[in-house]
Amino acid sequence: MTSPAELPPTTRFAPAPTGRLHLGHLANAIYVWGLARRIGGRVLLRIEDHDRQRCRPEHETALLDDLDRLGLAADEPSTDALRAGRSSYRQSDNGALYAAALERLAAVSDVYACDCSRATFAAWRSDHGASWSGRGCPGGCRARGLEPTTGLTLRVALAHGDEGWDDRLLGSRSGPVAADGDLPVRDRNGNWTYALCVVVDDLRHGVDLVVRGEDLVDATPAQIRLARVLGREVPPRFAHHPLVRQPDGSKLSKADNATGIGELLDAGRSTKDLIGEAAFRVGLVARPDPMSFEDALDLLG
Ligand SMILES: [Zn+2]
C-alpha cells in the first residue's frame, strides 16, 4: 500500500471574492501551480466566501473572468462549473458542513460564546501594556456560559502548547496554538471563520499541500491543532511564500487599483507583463521582464 506521503499532492488556489484579483493573487498562483507541478500534484480552485458581509457575487464573477483572461485553469473545478451554480468548492454553498464540524468539535472540546469585542482586547492591552495572549479571552467568557446567539463570537478551546511543521519554503517552524486567545470558529456576524472553513475544506477535498502567503504563518499552529481535533492525524504540508507589498513595505489593499489584474489588463498591459511583475515583486526574478506563466512556474523548479 502506498503511504499518503508518496502520493502526488493536491493543493488549492483559494481566493476570497472581497475584491478583484491583484498582483498578490497572481504571485500566489505562481507558487501554487509551480510547487504542484514540481511534484506532479493537482490544483483545486476554491471560492472562500465564508465572510458574507465582505464577499460579493459580482466580485466572484469578476474573479472568475480574471482567471480566464490570465489563462489560469485548475484541475477542478472549471470556472464555468462555478458560474453554473452551487458547488462543493464554494464555501457559502456548504454551510451545513461547517455546522456539522462545529458539532463534532463541541463533542470533544469546549466551544463557548464570547462577547469580547475589539475594544475589550484594546482595553486589556492598555491596562497590561501587552496584547492578550494564550488561552481564553480577556473577558473570561469560557466560564460565563453565555448563550451562543448572533452578536457573539464562538471560540473553541484547543488546549495549549505549540504545533510545528516543516515548511517547504521557510524550513522548520513552530508556534503557539493559542497565540492571541482561543480560536474563533464563528464570528459575531454569524460567519464561519477562515480557520474553520479552510481546515474543513482541506480535509474533505484531500488537500495535503497548502501554499499561501507568509502573513498566515502565525495562524498555522491553531489550524494544525484544529484539524487534529477534527480527526486529521497527518496535517497538510505547508509552503508560505513572500507577499507582494507596496513599495513602502505595507500590505497590498484589495482596493488598490494600481495592482488590480482586471484594471491593468484593461489599461493595455499584457498577461506576460503582469506575470513578470508578480514574479519580480516576490523576489523570484531580478527584473520585471515579461514572461509566460509556464516560464514563471519553472522558477519554482
Ligand atoms: Zn470573551
Short mmCIF file of C-alpha atoms and ligand atoms in Angstrom, two decimals:
data_model
loop_
_atom_site.label_atom_id
_atom_site.label_comp_id
_atom_site.label_asym_id
_atom_site.label_seq_id
_atom_site.Cartn_x
_atom_site.Cartn_y
_atom_site.Cartn_z
CA MET A 1 0.00 0.00 0.00
CA THR A 2 1.29 3.47 -0.90
CA SER A 3 1.54 5.88 2.01
CA PRO A 4 -0.08 9.30 1.62
CA ALA A 5 3.35 10.96 1.69
CA GLU A 6 4.27 9.19 -1.54
CA LEU A 7 1.21 10.26 -3.49
CA PRO A 8 1.35 13.40 -5.66
CA PRO A 9 -0.11 16.23 -3.58
CA THR A 10 -3.33 18.13 -4.03
CA THR A 11 -3.14 21.85 -3.41
CA ARG A 12 -5.54 24.73 -3.96
CA PHE A 13 -5.85 28.27 -5.24
CA ALA A 14 -8.40 29.81 -2.90
CA PRO A 15 -9.20 33.49 -3.36
CA ALA A 16 -11.82 35.35 -1.33
CA PRO A 17 -14.21 37.39 -3.52
CA THR A 18 -13.92 40.52 -1.39
CA GLY A 19 -12.48 42.44 -4.35
CA ARG A 20 -10.74 41.98 -7.67
CA LEU A 21 -7.75 39.74 -8.24
CA HIS A 22 -4.48 41.66 -7.80
CA LEU A 23 -0.78 41.02 -8.24
CA GLY A 24 -0.64 39.29 -4.86
CA HIS A 25 -3.08 36.64 -6.11
CA LEU A 26 -1.01 36.22 -9.24
CA ALA A 27 2.16 35.69 -7.21
CA ASN A 28 0.29 33.13 -5.10
CA ALA A 29 -0.84 31.38 -8.31
CA ILE A 30 2.78 31.10 -9.48
CA TYR A 31 3.70 29.38 -6.22
CA VAL A 32 0.59 27.18 -6.11
CA TRP A 33 0.85 25.88 -9.68
CA GLY A 34 4.65 25.91 -9.62
CA LEU A 35 5.03 23.80 -6.47
CA ALA A 36 2.23 21.46 -7.58
CA ARG A 37 3.85 20.92 -10.96
CA ARG A 38 7.27 20.31 -9.46
CA ILE A 39 5.97 17.28 -7.60
CA GLY A 40 3.30 16.11 -10.03
CA GLY A 41 0.39 17.43 -7.98
CA ARG A 42 -3.01 18.83 -8.88
CA VAL A 43 -4.61 22.20 -8.15
CA LEU A 44 -8.17 22.81 -6.93
CA LEU A 45 -9.95 26.16 -7.22
CA ARG A 46 -11.93 27.17 -4.15
CA ILE A 47 -14.04 30.28 -3.58
CA GLU A 48 -13.50 31.37 0.03
CA ASP A 49 -16.63 33.45 0.58
CA HIS A 50 -17.23 32.49 4.21
CA ASP A 51 -17.47 36.17 5.19
CA ARG A 52 -20.96 37.02 3.93
CA GLN A 53 -20.62 40.73 4.70
CA ARG A 54 -17.37 41.31 2.80
CA CYS A 55 -17.83 38.91 -0.15
CA ARG A 56 -19.98 39.83 -3.17
CA PRO A 57 -21.25 37.73 -6.10
CA GLU A 58 -20.07 40.41 -8.53
CA HIS A 59 -16.55 40.08 -7.14
CA GLU A 60 -16.70 36.31 -7.73
CA THR A 61 -17.87 36.89 -11.31
CA ALA A 62 -15.01 39.32 -11.91
CA LEU A 63 -12.54 36.98 -10.25
CA LEU A 64 -13.53 34.05 -12.50
CA ASP A 65 -13.31 36.32 -15.56
CA ASP A 66 -9.84 37.48 -14.48
CA LEU A 67 -8.68 33.87 -14.09
CA ASP A 68 -9.89 33.10 -17.61
CA ARG A 69 -8.19 36.18 -19.02
CA LEU A 70 -4.94 35.11 -17.37
CA GLY A 71 -5.36 31.54 -18.67
CA LEU A 72 -5.20 30.08 -15.17
CA ALA A 73 -7.13 26.79 -15.09
CA ALA A 74 -7.40 24.48 -12.08
CA ASP A 75 -7.67 20.71 -12.45
CA GLU A 76 -11.01 21.02 -10.68
CA PRO A 77 -13.48 22.74 -10.88
CA SER A 78 -13.62 24.78 -14.08
CA THR A 79 -14.62 28.44 -13.88
CA ASP A 80 -17.74 27.52 -15.91
CA ALA A 81 -18.72 24.90 -13.34
CA LEU A 82 -18.58 27.60 -10.66
CA ARG A 83 -20.58 30.01 -12.83
CA ALA A 84 -23.24 27.32 -13.34
CA GLY A 85 -24.43 27.37 -9.73
CA ARG A 86 -23.92 25.59 -6.43
CA SER A 87 -20.56 23.95 -5.92
CA SER A 88 -18.67 21.86 -3.41
CA TYR A 89 -15.86 24.37 -4.00
CA ARG A 90 -17.74 27.50 -2.84
CA GLN A 91 -17.85 27.94 0.93
CA SER A 92 -21.21 29.74 1.02
CA ASP A 93 -22.80 26.64 -0.58
CA ASN A 94 -21.52 24.36 2.17
CA GLY A 95 -22.61 25.90 5.46
CA ALA A 96 -24.09 22.60 6.67
CA LEU A 97 -20.62 21.02 6.59
CA TYR A 98 -19.17 23.73 8.86
CA ALA A 99 -22.14 23.39 11.20
CA ALA A 100 -21.53 19.63 11.36
CA ALA A 101 -17.83 20.25 12.08
CA LEU A 102 -18.82 22.59 14.90
CA GLU A 103 -20.96 19.81 16.40
CA ARG A 104 -18.05 17.38 16.21
CA LEU A 105 -15.81 19.98 17.85
CA ALA A 106 -18.30 20.65 20.61
CA ALA A 107 -18.48 16.91 21.36
CA VAL A 108 -14.75 16.69 22.12
CA SER A 109 -13.72 20.27 23.04
CA ASP A 110 -15.14 23.24 24.86
CA VAL A 111 -16.91 25.53 22.36
CA TYR A 112 -18.17 28.70 24.03
CA ALA A 113 -19.72 32.07 23.26
CA CYS A 114 -17.61 35.19 23.81
CA ASP A 115 -18.77 38.79 23.91
CA CYS A 116 -15.29 40.33 23.83
CA SER A 117 -15.03 43.00 21.17
CA ARG A 118 -12.02 44.71 19.68
CA ALA A 119 -12.48 47.27 22.46
CA THR A 120 -12.17 44.51 25.10
CA PHE A 121 -8.86 43.39 23.62
CA ALA A 122 -7.72 47.04 23.32
CA ALA A 123 -8.62 47.73 26.96
CA TRP A 124 -6.62 44.70 28.06
CA ARG A 125 -3.66 45.92 26.01
CA SER A 126 -3.87 49.37 27.53
CA ASP A 127 -4.22 48.01 31.10
CA HIS A 128 -1.43 45.44 30.82
CA GLY A 129 0.98 47.02 28.36
CA ALA A 130 0.82 43.94 26.12
CA SER A 131 -1.69 42.22 23.86
CA TRP A 132 -3.82 39.37 25.20
CA SER A 133 -2.04 36.10 24.57
CA GLY A 134 -2.60 32.48 25.48
CA ARG A 135 -5.81 30.56 26.05
CA GLY A 136 -9.26 32.01 26.64
CA CYS A 137 -10.15 35.66 26.05
CA PRO A 138 -9.77 38.87 28.09
CA GLY A 139 -13.36 38.67 29.36
CA GLY A 140 -13.03 35.15 30.80
CA CYS A 141 -16.03 34.13 28.68
CA ARG A 142 -15.31 30.39 28.80
CA ALA A 143 -16.50 30.32 32.40
CA ARG A 144 -19.53 32.58 31.87
CA GLY A 145 -21.86 30.21 29.99
CA LEU A 146 -23.16 32.89 27.58
CA GLU A 147 -25.94 31.92 25.16
CA PRO A 148 -24.39 31.43 21.67
CA THR A 149 -26.59 34.00 19.96
CA THR A 150 -25.85 36.18 16.95
CA GLY A 151 -23.67 39.07 18.00
CA LEU A 152 -21.34 36.83 19.97
CA THR A 153 -18.20 35.07 18.75
CA LEU A 154 -17.92 31.30 19.15
CA ARG A 155 -14.50 30.11 20.26
CA VAL A 156 -13.08 26.65 20.67
CA ALA A 157 -10.61 25.81 23.44
CA LEU A 158 -7.90 23.81 21.68
CA ALA A 159 -5.78 23.35 24.82
CA HIS A 160 -2.29 24.77 24.93
CA GLY A 161 1.22 24.14 23.69
CA ASP A 162 2.83 24.53 20.30
CA GLU A 163 2.47 22.89 16.91
CA GLY A 164 5.35 22.64 14.48
CA TRP A 165 5.73 21.87 10.81
CA ASP A 166 8.44 21.60 8.18
CA ASP A 167 7.57 24.44 5.81
CA ARG A 168 8.60 23.74 2.22
CA LEU A 169 9.77 27.34 1.79
CA LEU A 170 10.62 28.55 5.31
CA GLY A 171 12.06 25.38 6.86
CA SER A 172 11.25 24.17 10.36
CA ARG A 173 8.67 26.38 12.09
CA SER A 174 6.56 26.18 15.23
CA GLY A 175 4.33 28.43 17.29
CA PRO A 176 1.69 28.58 20.00
CA VAL A 177 -1.77 27.16 19.29
CA ALA A 178 -3.47 29.97 21.23
CA ALA A 179 -1.22 32.91 20.34
CA ASP A 180 -3.96 35.51 20.82
CA GLY A 181 -6.73 33.63 22.59
CA ASP A 182 -8.91 30.60 21.88
CA LEU A 183 -9.64 30.18 18.19
CA PRO A 184 -12.83 31.83 16.84
CA VAL A 185 -14.87 29.38 14.74
CA ARG A 186 -17.90 31.62 14.13
CA ASP A 187 -17.72 35.41 14.19
CA ARG A 188 -20.10 37.90 15.80
CA ASN A 189 -21.95 38.32 12.47
CA GLY A 190 -22.66 34.59 12.26
CA ASN A 191 -20.00 33.83 9.64
CA TRP A 192 -17.94 30.66 9.87
CA THR A 193 -14.34 31.77 10.28
CA TYR A 194 -11.49 31.40 7.82
CA ALA A 195 -9.74 28.91 10.12
CA LEU A 196 -12.73 26.57 10.46
CA CYS A 197 -13.59 26.70 6.76
CA VAL A 198 -10.11 26.03 5.41
CA VAL A 199 -9.47 23.19 7.84
CA VAL A 200 -12.80 21.52 6.98
CA ASP A 201 -12.37 22.11 3.24
CA ASP A 202 -8.75 20.93 3.06
CA LEU A 203 -9.75 17.76 4.89
CA ARG A 204 -12.84 16.98 2.75
CA HIS A 205 -11.13 17.84 -0.55
CA GLY A 206 -7.99 15.85 0.23
CA VAL A 207 -5.77 18.95 0.12
CA ASP A 208 -2.40 17.91 1.52
CA LEU A 209 -0.24 20.83 0.37
CA VAL A 210 -1.24 24.34 1.46
CA VAL A 211 0.58 27.10 -0.46
CA ARG A 212 -0.16 30.61 0.80
CA GLY A 213 1.32 33.95 1.83
CA GLU A 214 3.58 34.25 4.83
CA ASP A 215 1.06 36.52 6.61
CA LEU A 216 -0.66 33.23 7.59
CA VAL A 217 2.38 31.65 9.28
CA ASP A 218 1.17 32.60 12.76
CA ALA A 219 -2.30 31.14 12.05
CA THR A 220 -0.86 27.74 11.13
CA PRO A 221 -0.35 26.15 14.59
CA ALA A 222 -4.04 26.62 15.53
CA GLN A 223 -5.13 25.21 12.17
CA ILE A 224 -2.93 22.13 12.57
CA ARG A 225 -4.41 21.56 16.04
CA LEU A 226 -7.98 22.19 14.87
CA ALA A 227 -7.53 19.67 12.04
CA ARG A 228 -6.26 17.10 14.53
CA VAL A 229 -9.24 17.62 16.82
CA LEU A 230 -11.48 17.11 13.76
CA GLY A 231 -9.79 13.78 13.05
CA ARG A 232 -6.95 14.67 10.69
CA GLU A 233 -3.99 12.68 12.01
CA VAL A 234 -1.50 13.84 9.36
CA PRO A 235 -1.60 17.61 8.81
CA PRO A 236 -1.19 19.01 5.30
CA ARG A 237 2.24 20.17 4.28
CA PHE A 238 2.64 23.95 4.19
CA ALA A 239 4.56 26.37 1.98
CA HIS A 240 4.41 30.05 2.97
CA HIS A 241 5.75 32.44 0.35
CA PRO A 242 6.67 36.16 0.37
CA LEU A 243 3.87 38.69 -0.10
CA VAL A 244 3.65 41.30 -2.82
CA ARG A 245 3.98 44.56 -0.93
CA GLN A 246 3.68 48.23 -1.66
CA PRO A 247 6.98 49.98 -2.31
CA ASP A 248 6.85 51.24 1.31
CA GLY A 249 6.57 47.65 2.60
CA SER A 250 2.88 47.76 3.55
CA LYS A 251 0.43 45.03 2.51
CA LEU A 252 -1.47 45.39 -0.76
CA SER A 253 -5.04 46.52 -0.40
CA LYS A 254 -7.74 44.93 -2.50
CA ALA A 255 -8.90 48.44 -3.24
CA ASP A 256 -5.51 49.30 -4.70
CA ASN A 257 -6.32 49.67 -8.36
CA ALA A 258 -2.64 50.03 -9.21
CA THR A 259 -2.29 46.27 -8.78
CA GLY A 260 -5.75 45.07 -9.92
CA ILE A 261 -5.40 42.43 -12.64
CA GLY A 262 -8.56 43.44 -14.49
CA GLU A 263 -7.69 47.14 -14.42
CA LEU A 264 -4.13 46.51 -15.60
CA LEU A 265 -5.29 44.29 -18.49
CA ASP A 266 -7.94 46.84 -19.42
CA ALA A 267 -5.24 49.51 -19.46
CA GLY A 268 -3.33 47.56 -22.08
CA ARG A 269 -0.80 45.61 -20.01
CA SER A 270 -0.27 42.07 -21.29
CA THR A 271 -0.69 38.89 -19.27
CA LYS A 272 3.05 38.31 -19.62
CA ASP A 273 3.77 41.80 -18.24
CA LEU A 274 1.71 41.06 -15.14
CA ILE A 275 3.20 37.62 -14.56
CA GLY A 276 6.71 39.06 -14.84
CA GLU A 277 5.86 41.86 -12.45
CA ALA A 278 4.27 39.50 -9.89
CA ALA A 279 7.34 37.22 -10.02
CA PHE A 280 9.59 40.25 -9.56
CA ARG A 281 7.57 41.66 -6.66
CA VAL A 282 8.07 38.46 -4.62
CA GLY A 283 11.76 38.20 -5.49
CA LEU A 284 11.62 35.25 -7.89
CA VAL A 285 13.39 37.26 -10.61
CA ALA A 286 15.73 40.24 -10.51
CA ARG A 287 13.84 42.34 -13.08
CA PRO A 288 10.15 42.70 -14.01
CA ASP A 289 10.59 41.37 -17.55
CA PRO A 290 7.52 39.89 -19.26
CA MET A 291 7.27 36.11 -19.01
CA SER A 292 4.79 33.36 -19.69
CA PHE A 293 3.04 31.53 -16.87
CA GLU A 294 4.93 28.38 -17.95
CA ASP A 295 8.27 30.17 -17.56
CA ALA A 296 7.20 31.53 -14.17
CA LEU A 297 6.33 28.03 -12.96
CA ASP A 298 9.83 26.90 -13.88
CA LEU A 299 11.19 29.45 -11.39
CA LEU A 300 9.93 27.14 -8.63
CA GLY A 301 11.76 24.17 -10.14
ZN ZN B 1 -14.56 36.76 25.62
#
